[in-house]
mmCIF file of C-alpha atoms (C1' of nucleotides) in Angstrom:
data_model
loop_
_atom_site.group_PDB
_atom_site.id
_atom_site.type_symbol
_atom_site.label_atom_id
_atom_site.label_comp_id
_atom_site.label_asym_id
_atom_site.label_seq_id
_atom_site.Cartn_x
_atom_site.Cartn_y
_atom_site.Cartn_z
ATOM 1 C CA MET O 121 -36.130 -15.185 28.264
ATOM 2 C CA PRO O 122 -39.593 -14.276 26.220
ATOM 3 C CA ILE O 123 -38.598 -17.148 23.141
ATOM 4 C CA ASP O 124 -41.183 -16.307 20.403
ATOM 5 C CA GLU O 125 -42.226 -19.075 17.721
ATOM 6 C CA LEU O 126 -40.222 -18.037 15.069
ATOM 7 C CA ASP O 127 -37.428 -17.491 17.444
ATOM 8 C CA GLY O 128 -37.697 -20.725 18.448
ATOM 9 C CA ARG O 129 -37.372 -21.717 14.370
ATOM 10 C CA LEU O 130 -34.883 -19.690 14.037
ATOM 11 C CA ILE O 131 -32.813 -21.317 16.413
ATOM 12 C CA GLU O 132 -33.756 -24.778 15.946
ATOM 13 C CA LEU O 133 -32.988 -24.203 11.895
ATOM 14 C CA PHE O 134 -29.101 -22.526 13.208
ATOM 15 C CA THR O 135 -29.153 -25.987 15.092
ATOM 16 C CA ALA O 136 -29.538 -27.526 12.043
ATOM 17 C CA GLU O 137 -27.329 -26.560 9.622
ATOM 18 C CA PRO O 138 -25.477 -23.371 11.420
ATOM 19 C CA ARG O 139 -23.484 -22.675 8.335
ATOM 20 C CA VAL O 140 -26.875 -20.964 5.937
ATOM 21 C CA GLY O 141 -26.263 -17.548 6.832
ATOM 22 C CA VAL O 142 -29.109 -14.997 7.737
ATOM 23 C CA LEU O 143 -30.335 -14.137 3.677
ATOM 24 C CA GLU O 144 -30.914 -18.282 3.639
ATOM 25 C CA ALA O 145 -32.698 -18.376 7.149
ATOM 26 C CA SER O 146 -34.964 -16.255 5.688
ATOM 27 C CA ARG O 147 -35.540 -17.881 2.523
ATOM 28 C CA ARG O 148 -36.003 -20.821 5.088
ATOM 29 C CA LEU O 149 -38.402 -19.361 7.561
ATOM 30 C CA GLY O 150 -40.610 -16.831 5.060
ATOM 31 C CA VAL O 151 -39.684 -14.127 7.095
ATOM 32 C CA ALA O 152 -37.448 -10.322 5.833
ATOM 33 C CA ARG O 153 -33.575 -10.843 5.748
ATOM 34 C CA GLY O 154 -34.171 -7.536 8.396
ATOM 35 C CA THR O 155 -36.462 -9.150 10.370
ATOM 36 C CA VAL O 156 -33.719 -12.362 10.848
ATOM 37 C CA GLN O 157 -30.717 -10.184 11.793
ATOM 38 C CA ALA O 158 -32.124 -8.347 14.345
ATOM 39 C CA ARG O 159 -34.313 -11.420 16.085
ATOM 40 C CA LEU O 160 -30.769 -12.908 16.014
ATOM 41 C CA ASP O 161 -29.421 -9.894 17.537
ATOM 42 C CA ARG O 162 -31.644 -9.752 20.023
ATOM 43 C CA LEU O 163 -31.650 -13.773 21.322
ATOM 44 C CA SER O 164 -27.288 -12.892 21.341
ATOM 45 C CA ARG O 165 -27.923 -9.420 23.501
ATOM 46 C CA ASP O 166 -30.381 -11.467 25.890
ATOM 47 C CA GLY O 167 -27.900 -14.143 25.919
ATOM 48 C CA VAL O 168 -30.096 -16.576 24.838
ATOM 49 C CA ILE O 169 -27.164 -17.478 22.310
ATOM 50 C CA ALA O 170 -24.440 -17.340 24.169
ATOM 51 C CA GLY O 171 -22.520 -17.858 21.428
ATOM 52 C CA TYR O 172 -21.291 -20.193 18.024
ATOM 53 C CA GLY O 173 -18.009 -21.298 18.714
ATOM 54 C CA PRO O 174 -17.013 -24.745 17.307
ATOM 55 C CA GLU O 175 -17.921 -27.573 19.437
ATOM 56 C CA ILE O 176 -14.905 -29.866 19.727
ATOM 57 C CA ASP O 177 -15.505 -33.681 20.697
ATOM 58 C CA PRO O 178 -13.175 -35.051 23.303
ATOM 59 C CA ALA O 179 -13.446 -38.311 21.890
ATOM 60 C CA ALA O 180 -11.903 -37.015 18.637
ATOM 61 C CA LEU O 181 -9.090 -35.273 20.069
ATOM 62 C CA GLY O 182 -8.467 -39.150 21.977
ATOM 63 C CA TYR O 183 -9.853 -39.046 25.003
ATOM 64 C CA ALA O 184 -12.535 -41.462 24.871
ATOM 65 C CA VAL O 185 -13.473 -41.232 28.429
ATOM 66 C CA THR O 186 -16.138 -39.622 30.476
ATOM 67 C CA ALA O 187 -16.378 -39.064 34.237
ATOM 68 C CA PHE O 188 -18.440 -38.024 36.766
ATOM 69 C CA VAL O 189 -16.238 -37.094 40.134
ATOM 70 C CA THR O 190 -17.786 -36.653 43.852
ATOM 71 C CA LEU O 191 -15.335 -34.486 45.468
ATOM 72 C CA GLN O 192 -14.894 -34.255 49.189
ATOM 73 C CA LEU O 193 -13.714 -30.932 50.019
ATOM 74 C CA ARG O 194 -12.081 -29.953 54.055
ATOM 75 C CA GLN O 195 -14.282 -28.140 55.770
ATOM 76 C CA ALA O 196 -12.126 -25.097 56.405
ATOM 77 C CA GLY O 197 -11.043 -22.763 52.970
ATOM 78 C CA GLY O 198 -13.710 -22.690 50.516
ATOM 79 C CA HIS O 199 -14.801 -23.447 46.979
ATOM 80 C CA ASP O 200 -13.019 -20.832 45.222
ATOM 81 C CA PRO O 201 -9.736 -21.619 45.970
ATOM 82 C CA VAL O 202 -10.172 -25.419 44.925
ATOM 83 C CA ALA O 203 -11.907 -24.111 41.680
ATOM 84 C CA LYS O 204 -9.595 -22.646 40.918
ATOM 85 C CA ARG O 205 -6.318 -25.356 40.934
ATOM 86 C CA LEU O 206 -10.130 -27.564 38.994
ATOM 87 C CA ALA O 207 -9.576 -24.976 35.714
ATOM 88 C CA GLN O 208 -5.670 -25.282 36.048
ATOM 89 C CA VAL O 209 -6.750 -28.779 34.446
ATOM 90 C CA PRO O 210 -7.105 -29.344 31.250
ATOM 91 C CA GLU O 211 -8.763 -33.060 31.819
ATOM 92 C CA VAL O 212 -11.619 -30.798 33.700
ATOM 93 C CA ILE O 213 -14.238 -30.121 31.028
ATOM 94 C CA GLU O 214 -16.975 -28.676 33.955
ATOM 95 C CA ALA O 215 -17.299 -28.307 37.753
ATOM 96 C CA HIS O 216 -20.659 -27.394 39.896
ATOM 97 C CA THR O 217 -21.004 -26.914 43.528
ATOM 98 C CA ILE O 218 -23.383 -29.100 44.411
ATOM 99 C CA THR O 219 -25.946 -30.372 47.183
ATOM 100 C CA GLY O 220 -26.069 -33.226 48.953
ATOM 101 C CA PRO O 221 -22.860 -35.698 50.486
ATOM 102 C CA GLY O 222 -20.287 -34.392 48.061
ATOM 103 C CA ASP O 223 -19.171 -30.845 47.222
ATOM 104 C CA MET O 224 -18.254 -30.851 44.222
ATOM 105 C CA LEU O 225 -19.266 -32.695 40.837
ATOM 106 C CA CYS O 226 -16.253 -32.624 38.303
ATOM 107 C CA ARG O 227 -16.898 -32.998 34.626
ATOM 108 C CA VAL O 228 -13.705 -35.036 33.456
ATOM 109 C CA VAL O 229 -12.126 -36.938 30.878
ATOM 110 C CA ALA O 230 -9.410 -39.041 29.934
ATOM 111 C CA ARG O 231 -7.944 -40.681 27.408
ATOM 112 C CA SER O 232 -8.017 -44.328 28.701
ATOM 113 C CA ASN O 233 -8.920 -45.946 32.239
ATOM 114 C CA THR O 234 -5.677 -46.223 32.799
ATOM 115 C CA ASP O 235 -5.714 -42.659 32.131
ATOM 116 C CA LEU O 236 -8.174 -41.697 34.429
ATOM 117 C CA GLN O 237 -7.243 -42.864 37.133
ATOM 118 C CA ARG O 238 -3.760 -40.442 36.447
ATOM 119 C CA VAL O 239 -6.300 -37.937 36.126
ATOM 120 C CA ILE O 240 -7.746 -38.673 38.983
ATOM 121 C CA ASP O 241 -4.925 -38.639 41.088
ATOM 122 C CA VAL O 242 -4.134 -34.965 39.889
ATOM 123 C CA LEU O 243 -7.512 -34.044 41.183
ATOM 124 C CA VAL O 244 -7.023 -35.676 44.761
ATOM 125 C CA ASP O 245 -3.701 -33.850 45.191
ATOM 126 C CA VAL O 246 -5.505 -30.833 44.890
ATOM 127 C CA ALA O 247 -5.372 -29.169 48.497
ATOM 128 C CA GLY O 248 -9.067 -29.225 50.242
ATOM 129 C CA VAL O 249 -9.661 -32.051 48.306
ATOM 130 C CA GLU O 250 -10.139 -34.581 51.196
ATOM 131 C CA ARG O 251 -12.290 -37.436 48.597
ATOM 132 C CA ALA O 252 -12.693 -38.451 45.375
ATOM 133 C CA SER O 253 -15.634 -40.809 44.455
ATOM 134 C CA SER O 254 -16.214 -41.161 40.480
ATOM 135 C CA VAL O 255 -18.541 -43.025 37.977
ATOM 136 C CA ILE O 256 -17.563 -43.960 34.608
ATOM 137 C CA SER O 257 -19.844 -43.074 31.888
ATOM 138 C CA LEU O 258 -20.252 -45.397 29.885
ATOM 139 C CA ALA O 259 -22.444 -44.695 27.024
ATOM 140 C CA THR O 260 -24.611 -41.409 26.398
ATOM 141 C CA GLN O 261 -27.994 -42.240 25.715
ATOM 142 C CA VAL O 262 -29.136 -38.593 25.481
ATOM 143 C CA ALA O 263 -25.681 -36.131 24.283
ATOM 144 C CA TYR O 264 -25.973 -32.796 25.554
ATOM 145 C CA ARG O 265 -28.999 -30.876 24.352
ATOM 146 C CA THR O 266 -31.549 -27.697 24.785
ATOM 147 C CA LEU O 267 -33.156 -28.218 21.535
ATOM 148 C CA PRO O 268 -36.321 -29.405 22.977
ATOM 149 C CA LEU O 269 -36.382 -26.494 25.587
ATOM 150 C CA VAL O 270 -36.091 -24.223 23.299
ATOM 151 C CA ARG O 271 -39.023 -25.376 21.381
ATOM 152 C CA ALA O 272 -40.668 -25.929 24.928
ATOM 153 C CA SER O 273 -40.685 -22.193 25.587
ATOM 154 C CA ALA O 274 -41.326 -21.595 21.999
ATOM 155 C CA ARG O 275 -44.512 -23.010 21.977
ATOM 156 C CA ARG O 276 -45.459 -21.692 26.317
ATOM 157 C CA ALA O 277 -44.864 -17.642 25.485
ATOM 158 C CA GLY O 278 -47.107 -16.065 23.026
ATOM 159 C CA ARG O 279 -46.649 -13.835 19.764
ATOM 160 C CA THR O 280 -47.038 -16.557 17.808
ATOM 161 C CA GLY O 281 -48.147 -15.299 14.464
ATOM 162 C CA GLY O 282 -46.317 -12.031 13.249
ATOM 163 C CA THR O 283 -47.319 -9.303 10.647
ATOM 164 C CA ARG O 284 -48.316 -10.761 6.877
ATOM 165 C CA PRO O 285 -48.615 -8.151 4.466
ATOM 166 C CA GLY O 286 -47.622 -9.494 1.316
ATOM 167 C CA GLU O 287 -45.955 -11.807 0.295
ATOM 168 C CA GLY O 288 -42.535 -12.655 -2.640
ATOM 169 C CA GLY O 289 -39.994 -10.133 -3.333
ATOM 170 C CA ALA O 290 -35.961 -9.326 -4.275
ATOM 171 C CA ASP O 291 -34.114 -9.600 -1.229
ATOM 172 C CA GLY O 292 -35.097 -12.081 0.726
ATOM 173 C CA ALA O 293 -38.527 -14.235 1.767
ATOM 174 C CA LYS O 294 -38.778 -15.747 -2.358
ATOM 175 C CA PRO O 295 -41.730 -18.890 -1.260
ATOM 176 C CA GLY O 296 -40.655 -21.622 -4.258
ATOM 177 C CA GLU O 297 -37.010 -21.073 -4.017
ATOM 178 C CA ARG O 298 -34.550 -24.819 -3.277
ATOM 179 C CA PRO O 299 -31.990 -24.080 -0.830
ATOM 180 C CA PRO O 300 -28.361 -24.910 -1.924
ATOM 181 C CA GLY O 301 -26.714 -26.697 0.603
ATOM 182 C CA MET U 124 -6.913 -37.153 16.325
ATOM 183 C CA PRO U 125 -3.544 -35.348 15.401
ATOM 184 C CA ILE U 126 -4.886 -32.247 16.616
ATOM 185 C CA ASP U 127 -1.450 -30.374 15.582
ATOM 186 C CA GLU U 128 -0.242 -25.854 16.837
ATOM 187 C CA LEU U 129 -1.940 -23.909 13.712
ATOM 188 C CA ASP U 130 -5.547 -26.403 14.269
ATOM 189 C CA GLY U 131 -4.802 -25.856 18.149
ATOM 190 C CA ARG U 132 -4.326 -21.970 16.658
ATOM 191 C CA LEU U 133 -7.363 -22.475 15.068
ATOM 192 C CA ILE U 134 -9.805 -23.635 17.146
ATOM 193 C CA GLU U 135 -8.311 -21.435 19.431
ATOM 194 C CA LEU U 136 -9.528 -18.388 17.348
ATOM 195 C CA PHE U 137 -12.779 -19.416 16.243
ATOM 196 C CA THR U 138 -13.770 -20.546 19.854
ATOM 197 C CA ALA U 139 -13.065 -17.067 21.166
ATOM 198 C CA GLU U 140 -14.392 -15.308 18.143
ATOM 199 C CA PRO U 141 -16.865 -17.408 16.208
ATOM 200 C CA ARG U 142 -17.728 -15.040 13.487
ATOM 201 C CA VAL U 143 -14.176 -14.294 12.141
ATOM 202 C CA GLY U 144 -14.544 -16.179 9.057
ATOM 203 C CA VAL U 145 -12.541 -17.835 6.345
ATOM 204 C CA LEU U 146 -10.679 -15.239 5.135
ATOM 205 C CA GLU U 147 -9.709 -13.281 8.608
ATOM 206 C CA ALA U 148 -9.194 -16.119 9.827
ATOM 207 C CA SER U 149 -6.366 -16.755 7.751
ATOM 208 C CA ARG U 150 -5.008 -13.090 7.979
ATOM 209 C CA ARG U 151 -4.808 -13.613 11.754
ATOM 210 C CA LEU U 152 -2.630 -16.719 12.258
ATOM 211 C CA GLY U 153 -1.138 -15.577 9.287
ATOM 212 C CA VAL U 154 -1.149 -18.997 6.754
ATOM 213 C CA ALA U 155 -3.132 -19.238 3.047
ATOM 214 C CA ARG U 156 -6.548 -18.948 3.238
ATOM 215 C CA GLY U 157 -6.437 -22.295 1.105
ATOM 216 C CA THR U 158 -4.596 -23.368 4.583
ATOM 217 C CA VAL U 159 -7.137 -22.649 6.800
ATOM 218 C CA GLN U 160 -10.081 -23.988 4.610
ATOM 219 C CA ALA U 161 -8.608 -27.571 3.648
ATOM 220 C CA ARG U 162 -7.889 -27.456 8.436
ATOM 221 C CA LEU U 163 -11.006 -26.627 9.057
ATOM 222 C CA ASP U 164 -12.515 -29.546 6.847
ATOM 223 C CA ARG U 165 -10.988 -32.009 8.190
ATOM 224 C CA LEU U 166 -11.284 -31.520 11.417
ATOM 225 C CA SER U 167 -15.029 -31.218 10.513
ATOM 226 C CA ARG U 168 -14.499 -34.666 8.192
ATOM 227 C CA ASP U 169 -12.639 -36.239 11.161
ATOM 228 C CA GLY U 170 -15.157 -35.219 13.812
ATOM 229 C CA VAL U 171 -13.011 -33.390 16.315
ATOM 230 C CA ILE U 172 -15.149 -30.206 15.221
ATOM 231 C CA ALA U 173 -18.723 -31.903 15.181
ATOM 232 C CA GLY U 174 -20.649 -28.230 14.333
ATOM 233 C CA TYR U 175 -21.071 -25.177 14.685
ATOM 234 C CA GLY U 176 -24.417 -24.654 16.411
ATOM 235 C CA PRO U 177 -25.773 -21.445 18.590
ATOM 236 C CA GLU U 178 -24.876 -22.512 22.013
ATOM 237 C CA ILE U 179 -28.014 -21.324 23.765
ATOM 238 C CA ASP U 180 -28.240 -20.903 27.530
ATOM 239 C CA PRO U 181 -30.922 -22.617 29.687
ATOM 240 C CA ALA U 182 -30.576 -19.844 32.194
ATOM 241 C CA ALA U 183 -31.626 -17.139 29.602
ATOM 242 C CA LEU U 184 -34.643 -19.713 28.758
ATOM 243 C CA GLY U 185 -35.493 -19.209 32.441
ATOM 244 C CA TYR U 186 -34.432 -22.480 33.636
ATOM 245 C CA ALA U 187 -32.046 -21.585 36.040
ATOM 246 C CA VAL U 188 -31.987 -24.559 38.028
ATOM 247 C CA THR U 189 -29.728 -27.028 37.529
ATOM 248 C CA ALA U 190 -29.612 -30.851 38.495
ATOM 249 C CA PHE U 191 -27.687 -33.818 38.244
ATOM 250 C CA VAL U 192 -29.841 -37.174 38.873
ATOM 251 C CA THR U 193 -29.001 -39.856 39.980
ATOM 252 C CA LEU U 194 -31.457 -43.338 38.300
ATOM 253 C CA GLN U 195 -31.554 -46.757 39.432
ATOM 254 C CA LEU U 196 -33.269 -48.758 37.287
ATOM 255 C CA ARG U 197 -35.310 -51.856 37.729
ATOM 256 C CA GLN U 198 -32.954 -55.068 36.605
ATOM 257 C CA ALA U 199 -35.145 -56.302 34.030
ATOM 258 C CA GLY U 200 -35.620 -54.041 30.527
ATOM 259 C CA GLY U 201 -32.056 -52.155 30.406
ATOM 260 C CA HIS U 202 -31.738 -49.247 30.054
ATOM 261 C CA ASP U 203 -32.776 -48.292 26.567
ATOM 262 C CA PRO U 204 -36.011 -48.353 26.731
ATOM 263 C CA VAL U 205 -35.596 -45.551 29.533
ATOM 264 C CA ALA U 206 -33.008 -43.480 27.572
ATOM 265 C CA LYS U 207 -35.974 -43.176 24.808
ATOM 266 C CA ARG U 208 -38.705 -42.040 27.348
ATOM 267 C CA LEU U 209 -35.727 -39.581 28.963
ATOM 268 C CA ALA U 210 -34.689 -38.135 25.981
ATOM 269 C CA GLN U 211 -38.492 -37.401 25.314
ATOM 270 C CA VAL U 212 -38.495 -35.164 27.891
ATOM 271 C CA PRO U 213 -36.792 -31.286 27.175
ATOM 272 C CA GLU U 214 -35.313 -30.942 30.439
ATOM 273 C CA VAL U 215 -33.413 -33.924 30.862
ATOM 274 C CA ILE U 216 -30.302 -32.283 28.950
ATOM 275 C CA GLU U 217 -27.758 -35.353 28.781
ATOM 276 C CA ALA U 218 -28.216 -38.836 30.047
ATOM 277 C CA HIS U 219 -25.182 -41.285 30.366
ATOM 278 C CA THR U 220 -25.293 -45.272 31.298
ATOM 279 C CA ILE U 221 -22.308 -44.419 34.777
ATOM 280 C CA THR U 222 -20.950 -47.550 37.033
ATOM 281 C CA GLY U 223 -21.234 -47.226 40.309
ATOM 282 C CA PRO U 224 -24.590 -47.818 42.257
ATOM 283 C CA GLY U 225 -26.466 -45.696 40.130
ATOM 284 C CA ASP U 226 -27.522 -46.780 37.028
ATOM 285 C CA MET U 227 -28.196 -43.880 35.016
ATOM 286 C CA LEU U 228 -26.754 -39.654 35.027
ATOM 287 C CA CYS U 229 -29.250 -37.515 33.545
ATOM 288 C CA ARG U 230 -28.212 -33.751 34.016
ATOM 289 C CA VAL U 231 -31.854 -31.811 33.955
ATOM 290 C CA VAL U 232 -32.905 -28.593 34.435
ATOM 291 C CA ALA U 233 -36.374 -26.408 35.610
ATOM 292 C CA ARG U 234 -37.477 -23.289 36.309
ATOM 293 C CA SER U 235 -36.498 -23.127 39.929
ATOM 294 C CA ASN U 236 -36.881 -25.859 42.998
ATOM 295 C CA THR U 237 -40.558 -26.219 42.688
ATOM 296 C CA ASP U 238 -40.409 -26.881 38.722
ATOM 297 C CA LEU U 239 -37.511 -29.473 40.315
ATOM 298 C CA GLN U 240 -39.285 -31.418 41.943
ATOM 299 C CA ARG U 241 -41.902 -31.975 39.255
ATOM 300 C CA VAL U 242 -39.302 -32.388 36.840
ATOM 301 C CA ILE U 243 -38.352 -35.122 39.129
ATOM 302 C CA ASP U 244 -41.430 -36.375 39.498
ATOM 303 C CA VAL U 245 -41.328 -37.075 35.796
ATOM 304 C CA LEU U 246 -38.426 -38.804 35.834
ATOM 305 C CA VAL U 247 -39.618 -41.361 38.138
ATOM 306 C CA ASP U 248 -43.024 -42.157 36.483
ATOM 307 C CA VAL U 249 -40.673 -43.642 33.322
ATOM 308 C CA ALA U 250 -41.684 -47.016 33.429
ATOM 309 C CA GLY U 251 -38.434 -48.925 34.599
ATOM 310 C CA VAL U 252 -36.784 -46.097 37.004
ATOM 311 C CA GLU U 253 -36.713 -47.519 40.248
ATOM 312 C CA ARG U 254 -35.516 -44.846 42.627
ATOM 313 C CA ALA U 255 -33.606 -41.221 41.413
ATOM 314 C CA SER U 256 -31.342 -39.405 43.700
ATOM 315 C CA SER U 257 -30.457 -35.582 42.772
ATOM 316 C CA VAL U 258 -27.834 -33.495 43.768
ATOM 317 C CA ILE U 259 -28.586 -29.381 42.636
ATOM 318 C CA SER U 260 -26.029 -27.266 41.134
ATOM 319 C CA LEU U 261 -25.304 -24.384 43.647
ATOM 320 C CA ALA U 262 -22.672 -22.620 40.747
ATOM 321 C CA THR U 263 -20.621 -23.511 38.018
ATOM 322 C CA GLN U 264 -17.182 -23.337 38.894
ATOM 323 C CA VAL U 265 -15.750 -24.428 35.725
ATOM 324 C CA ALA U 266 -18.165 -23.374 32.608
ATOM 325 C CA TYR U 267 -18.277 -26.129 30.773
ATOM 326 C CA ARG U 268 -14.827 -26.274 28.015
ATOM 327 C CA THR U 269 -12.843 -28.239 25.863
ATOM 328 C CA LEU U 270 -9.918 -25.309 24.512
ATOM 329 C CA PRO U 271 -7.703 -26.880 27.645
ATOM 330 C CA LEU U 272 -7.581 -30.234 25.932
ATOM 331 C CA VAL U 273 -7.145 -28.911 23.051
ATOM 332 C CA ARG U 274 -3.819 -27.329 23.485
ATOM 333 C CA ALA U 275 -2.979 -30.184 25.825
ATOM 334 C CA SER U 276 -3.603 -32.407 22.058
ATOM 335 C CA ALA U 277 -1.522 -29.746 19.858
ATOM 336 C CA ARG U 278 1.032 -29.304 22.353
ATOM 337 C CA ARG U 279 1.903 -33.053 22.619
ATOM 338 C CA ALA U 280 1.133 -33.564 18.990
ATOM 339 C CA GLY U 281 4.736 -33.034 16.270
ATOM 340 C CA ARG U 282 3.810 -31.418 13.774
ATOM 341 C CA THR U 283 4.807 -28.062 14.864
ATOM 342 C CA GLY U 284 6.328 -26.289 12.164
ATOM 343 C CA GLY U 285 4.153 -26.478 8.576
ATOM 344 C CA THR U 286 5.941 -25.054 4.933
ATOM 345 C CA ARG U 287 7.059 -21.370 4.970
ATOM 346 C CA PRO U 288 8.431 -20.679 1.592
ATOM 347 C CA GLY U 289 7.404 -17.029 1.554
ATOM 348 C CA GLU U 290 5.530 -14.259 2.927
ATOM 349 C CA GLY U 291 2.985 -11.557 2.430
ATOM 350 C CA GLY U 292 0.828 -11.479 -0.184
ATOM 351 C CA ALA U 293 -2.420 -10.526 -1.484
ATOM 352 C CA ASP U 294 -5.866 -12.958 -0.956
ATOM 353 C CA GLY U 295 -4.184 -13.435 2.674
ATOM 354 C CA ALA U 296 -1.830 -13.529 5.481
ATOM 355 C CA LYS U 297 -1.671 -9.588 5.563
ATOM 356 C CA PRO U 298 0.469 -9.677 8.997
ATOM 357 C CA GLY U 299 -0.162 -5.919 9.909
ATOM 358 C CA GLU U 300 -3.810 -5.815 9.389
ATOM 359 C CA ARG U 301 -6.344 -4.289 12.208
ATOM 360 C CA PRO U 302 -9.117 -6.738 12.387
ATOM 361 C CA PRO U 303 -12.855 -5.473 11.888
ATOM 362 C CA GLY U 304 -14.355 -6.925 14.483
ATOM 363 C "C1'" DC F 190 14.009 -40.731 -8.446
ATOM 364 C "C1'" DA F 191 8.687 -40.242 -9.280
ATOM 365 C "C1'" DG F 192 4.584 -39.673 -6.720
ATOM 366 C "C1'" DA F 193 1.578 -37.657 -2.984
ATOM 367 C "C1'" DT F 194 0.161 -34.344 0.251
ATOM 368 C "C1'" DG F 195 0.271 -29.868 2.534
ATOM 369 C "C1'" DC F 196 0.671 -24.818 1.775
ATOM 370 C "C1'" DT F 197 1.622 -19.959 -1.062
ATOM 371 C "C1'" DG F 198 -0.052 -16.609 -3.788
ATOM 372 C "C1'" DG F 199 -3.671 -15.865 -6.899
ATOM 373 C "C1'" DA F 200 -7.305 -15.263 -9.481
ATOM 374 C "C1'" DC F 201 -12.514 -15.079 -10.794
ATOM 375 C "C1'" DA F 202 -17.633 -15.424 -10.542
ATOM 376 C "C1'" DA F 203 -21.568 -15.562 -7.267
ATOM 377 C "C1'" DT F 204 -23.345 -14.469 -3.001
ATOM 378 C "C1'" DC F 205 -23.460 -12.269 0.918
ATOM 379 C "C1'" DT F 206 -23.342 -8.803 4.950
ATOM 380 C "C1'" DG F 207 -23.937 -4.258 6.499
ATOM 381 C "C1'" DT F 208 -26.580 -0.688 6.663
ATOM 382 C "C1'" DA F 209 -30.122 2.643 5.844
ATOM 383 C "C1'" DC F 210 -34.730 4.076 4.584
ATOM 384 C "C1'" DA F 211 -39.729 4.093 3.765
ATOM 385 C "C1'" DG F 212 -44.061 1.990 4.201
ATOM 386 C "C1'" DT F 213 -47.607 -0.952 6.445
ATOM 387 C "C1'" DC F 214 -49.852 -2.986 10.489
ATOM 388 C "C1'" DA F 215 -50.967 -4.416 15.401
ATOM 389 C "C1'" DG F 216 -51.949 -2.253 20.127
ATOM 390 C "C1'" DG F 217 -51.647 0.739 23.891
ATOM 391 C "C1'" DA F 218 -51.904 6.079 25.307
ATOM 392 C "C1'" DG F 219 -54.786 9.675 25.470
ATOM 393 C "C1'" DC I 163 -61.264 8.286 17.554
ATOM 394 C "C1'" DT I 164 -56.580 9.426 15.744
ATOM 395 C "C1'" DC I 165 -51.782 9.455 17.462
ATOM 396 C "C1'" DC I 166 -46.958 6.846 18.679
ATOM 397 C "C1'" DT I 167 -44.225 3.058 19.171
ATOM 398 C "C1'" DG I 168 -42.354 -1.379 17.252
ATOM 399 C "C1'" DA I 169 -41.983 -4.966 14.423
ATOM 400 C "C1'" DC I 170 -41.846 -6.000 9.855
ATOM 401 C "C1'" DT I 171 -41.981 -5.539 5.105
ATOM 402 C "C1'" DG I 172 -39.440 -4.928 0.740
ATOM 403 C "C1'" DT I 173 -35.677 -2.343 -2.044
ATOM 404 C "C1'" DA I 174 -31.345 -1.263 -2.456
ATOM 405 C "C1'" DC I 175 -25.783 -0.243 -3.357
ATOM 406 C "C1'" DA I 176 -21.048 -0.593 -1.797
ATOM 407 C "C1'" DG I 177 -17.550 -3.705 0.353
ATOM 408 C "C1'" DA I 178 -16.122 -8.562 2.114
ATOM 409 C "C1'" DT I 179 -16.098 -13.035 1.626
ATOM 410 C "C1'" DT I 180 -16.680 -18.099 -0.308
ATOM 411 C "C1'" DG I 181 -16.579 -21.053 -2.699
ATOM 412 C "C1'" DT I 182 -13.351 -22.959 -6.362
ATOM 413 C "C1'" DC I 183 -9.637 -23.623 -9.502
ATOM 414 C "C1'" DC I 184 -4.644 -23.474 -11.149
ATOM 415 C "C1'" DA I 185 0.227 -23.148 -11.092
ATOM 416 C "C1'" DG I 186 4.677 -23.363 -8.824
ATOM 417 C "C1'" DC I 187 7.893 -25.012 -4.512
ATOM 418 C "C1'" DA I 188 8.946 -28.014 -0.683
ATOM 419 C "C1'" DT I 189 8.439 -32.302 2.191
ATOM 420 C "C1'" DC I 190 8.157 -37.365 2.951
ATOM 421 C "C1'" DT I 191 7.575 -41.875 1.578
ATOM 422 C "C1'" DG I 192 8.809 -45.783 -1.167
#
DNA sequence: CAGATGCTGGACAATCTGTACAGTCAGGAG
DNA sequence: CTCCTGACTGTACAGATTGTCCAGCATCTG
């Protein structure tokens, strides 16, 4: 939770170039390899870094259409059974229970607008779903991102300066080295 | 785009255990290392795998509240200038132009409900934004995922069986090996 | 049939990772 | 003021992995 400036730079680096590796990162950031390793371990342990899985682009898979579907549920039964059914639909990429007039908000993808109709029909068919109203995403103006958040968090939390006893060395932190990739 | 069954298993494996590496993956999947490498290259080149960046959890950073804000824009001016402003707000995690009564749908995060009020105020202050109506995510029933989609795509696309001239070897594809981590 | 493509099995040098350890430095406790 | 703790640096070493290349073989296409 207390992200410091080095953590921020670390995340930034790994977001920009995920394949750099610990050693290369230590060189780029000008810190010892052990430090990078320790930071990464801590960030993972604290849950800030949830994982490193490959990011799959549904569009590249042929699911060109994204839509947000608001579901209204029958009062009886609750959300969980519905959520369980929704989870079985591959096209449901994400689902939240929400405040307001609707009960659940789902992000779904489909191969085309025609295909979207099919997907929506599947959702409406789920037991407990009363109505569904959907809006189609025409364009993604801001793609999912967390970096600005990381930067903001890193800035506010103090602990900015680290220990700088010396420079140079064999294993890590060679200042003038040009990175390979 | 034409995801095959091996591609599917590959993505599945890397999603479950992102740190396995190419060599280990080749062992697990029972194919040659070069094959894994080639598949991964192709998936990246085709854009199916968009990247391997670390997944940051906003909640772990202190942004516990997620909300979906629908913006209505002034007719004149268009979406792009607004999107540009939105992109400058760290708390705006994602933004789409949409069909329907609203004009844009934004996913925003905040430190608390009180903080959310501040964020919404920022959005409403953006030039071109006429009104904002928001729903708060109470719970995430289905967390963002793409794996089911991958599986579905892998199943439908043919090319299921590959060339199987021989088994066993030194560099890759040792069947009975127990993976380290 | 020839060519292109994809996979296997193998090899090598260069690099990186996991891990460990001693020394330095800053901040807090006594 | 001194001691202790936590974080970082600088090193070291063995083992594993990566990038890259190559030849052989099978399938698909023209």
